[in-house]
Amino acid sequence: GLTELELNKKQLEYTEFVLLSDMLNSNTELTTLDMRDKLIEDEGIKTLCEGMKVNTTLTSLNLKNNKMGYEGA
């Protein structure tokens, strides 16, 4: 199965963050998610985090060079 997903430098719409969040919620194989250089703002980060609340397999998340502020951190 898919263990690494690189979405760096690819622009995502908010609805795609919702789908990604849903995937992370039920994920049993993905261990690495690279989302650097995406200009993600607070709302996208918060949506992504919702899916990671119950995720136990993701061990590496790269959010370097995004636009998250205090709320997203």
Short mmCIF file of C-alpha atoms in Angstrom, two decimals:
data_model
loop_
_atom_site.label_atom_id
_atom_site.label_comp_id
_atom_site.label_asym_id
_atom_site.label_seq_id
_atom_site.Cartn_x
_atom_site.Cartn_y
_atom_site.Cartn_z
CA GLY A 1 0.00 0.00 0.00
CA LEU A 2 0.87 3.67 -0.07
CA THR A 3 3.30 4.57 2.73
CA GLU A 4 4.60 7.95 1.49
CA LEU A 5 2.71 10.84 -0.09
CA GLU A 6 4.47 13.92 -1.45
CA LEU A 7 2.18 16.87 -2.14
CA ASN A 8 4.89 19.51 -1.84
CA LYS A 9 4.59 22.47 -4.20
CA LYS A 10 1.17 21.32 -5.39
CA GLN A 11 -1.71 23.71 -4.71
CA LEU A 12 -4.74 22.18 -3.01
CA GLU A 13 -8.25 23.56 -2.67
CA TYR A 14 -10.01 23.52 0.70
CA THR A 15 -12.24 20.62 -0.39
CA GLU A 16 -9.11 18.59 -1.11
CA PHE A 17 -7.92 19.23 2.44
CA VAL A 18 -11.22 17.82 3.66
CA LEU A 19 -10.71 14.67 1.56
CA LEU A 20 -7.12 14.34 2.78
CA SER A 21 -8.30 14.75 6.36
CA ASP A 22 -10.86 11.97 5.87
CA MET A 23 -8.16 9.73 4.41
CA LEU A 24 -5.84 10.37 7.37
CA ASN A 25 -8.69 9.55 9.73
CA SER A 26 -8.98 6.02 8.35
CA ASN A 27 -5.37 5.53 7.21
CA THR A 28 -3.59 2.35 8.27
CA GLU A 29 -0.50 2.47 6.03
CA LEU A 30 0.67 6.03 5.30
CA THR A 31 3.73 6.90 7.42
CA THR A 32 5.10 10.00 5.65
CA LEU A 33 3.24 13.07 4.39
CA ASP A 34 5.20 15.89 2.74
CA MET A 35 3.23 19.13 2.33
CA ARG A 36 6.05 21.70 2.30
CA ASP A 37 5.98 24.85 0.17
CA LYS A 38 2.19 24.78 -0.28
CA LEU A 39 1.27 28.16 1.20
CA ILE A 40 -1.18 26.40 3.52
CA GLU A 41 -2.97 28.79 5.83
CA ASP A 42 -4.55 28.18 9.24
CA GLU A 43 -7.86 26.76 7.99
CA GLY A 44 -6.15 24.11 5.86
CA ILE A 45 -3.86 23.09 8.71
CA LYS A 46 -6.79 22.83 11.15
CA THR A 47 -8.71 20.65 8.68
CA LEU A 48 -5.68 18.42 8.18
CA CYS A 49 -5.22 18.06 11.94
CA GLU A 50 -8.80 16.87 12.37
CA GLY A 51 -7.94 13.79 10.34
CA MET A 52 -4.81 13.15 12.33
CA LYS A 53 -6.52 13.07 15.74
CA VAL A 54 -7.04 9.30 15.58
CA ASN A 55 -4.27 8.45 13.10
CA THR A 56 -1.67 6.14 14.61
CA THR A 57 0.48 5.33 11.58
CA LEU A 58 1.72 8.73 10.37
CA THR A 59 5.19 9.27 11.78
CA SER A 60 6.52 12.09 9.58
CA LEU A 61 4.73 15.30 8.55
CA ASN A 62 6.60 18.08 6.73
CA LEU A 63 4.83 21.47 6.78
CA LYS A 64 7.93 23.60 6.16
CA ASN A 65 7.46 26.94 4.33
CA ASN A 66 3.72 27.34 4.73
CA LYS A 67 1.66 30.39 5.77
CA MET A 68 0.20 29.05 8.98
CA GLY A 69 -0.14 31.49 11.79
CA TYR A 70 -0.81 31.19 15.50
CA GLU A 71 -4.17 29.39 15.01
CA GLY A 72 -2.71 26.81 12.64
CA ALA A 73 0.28 26.07 14.82
#
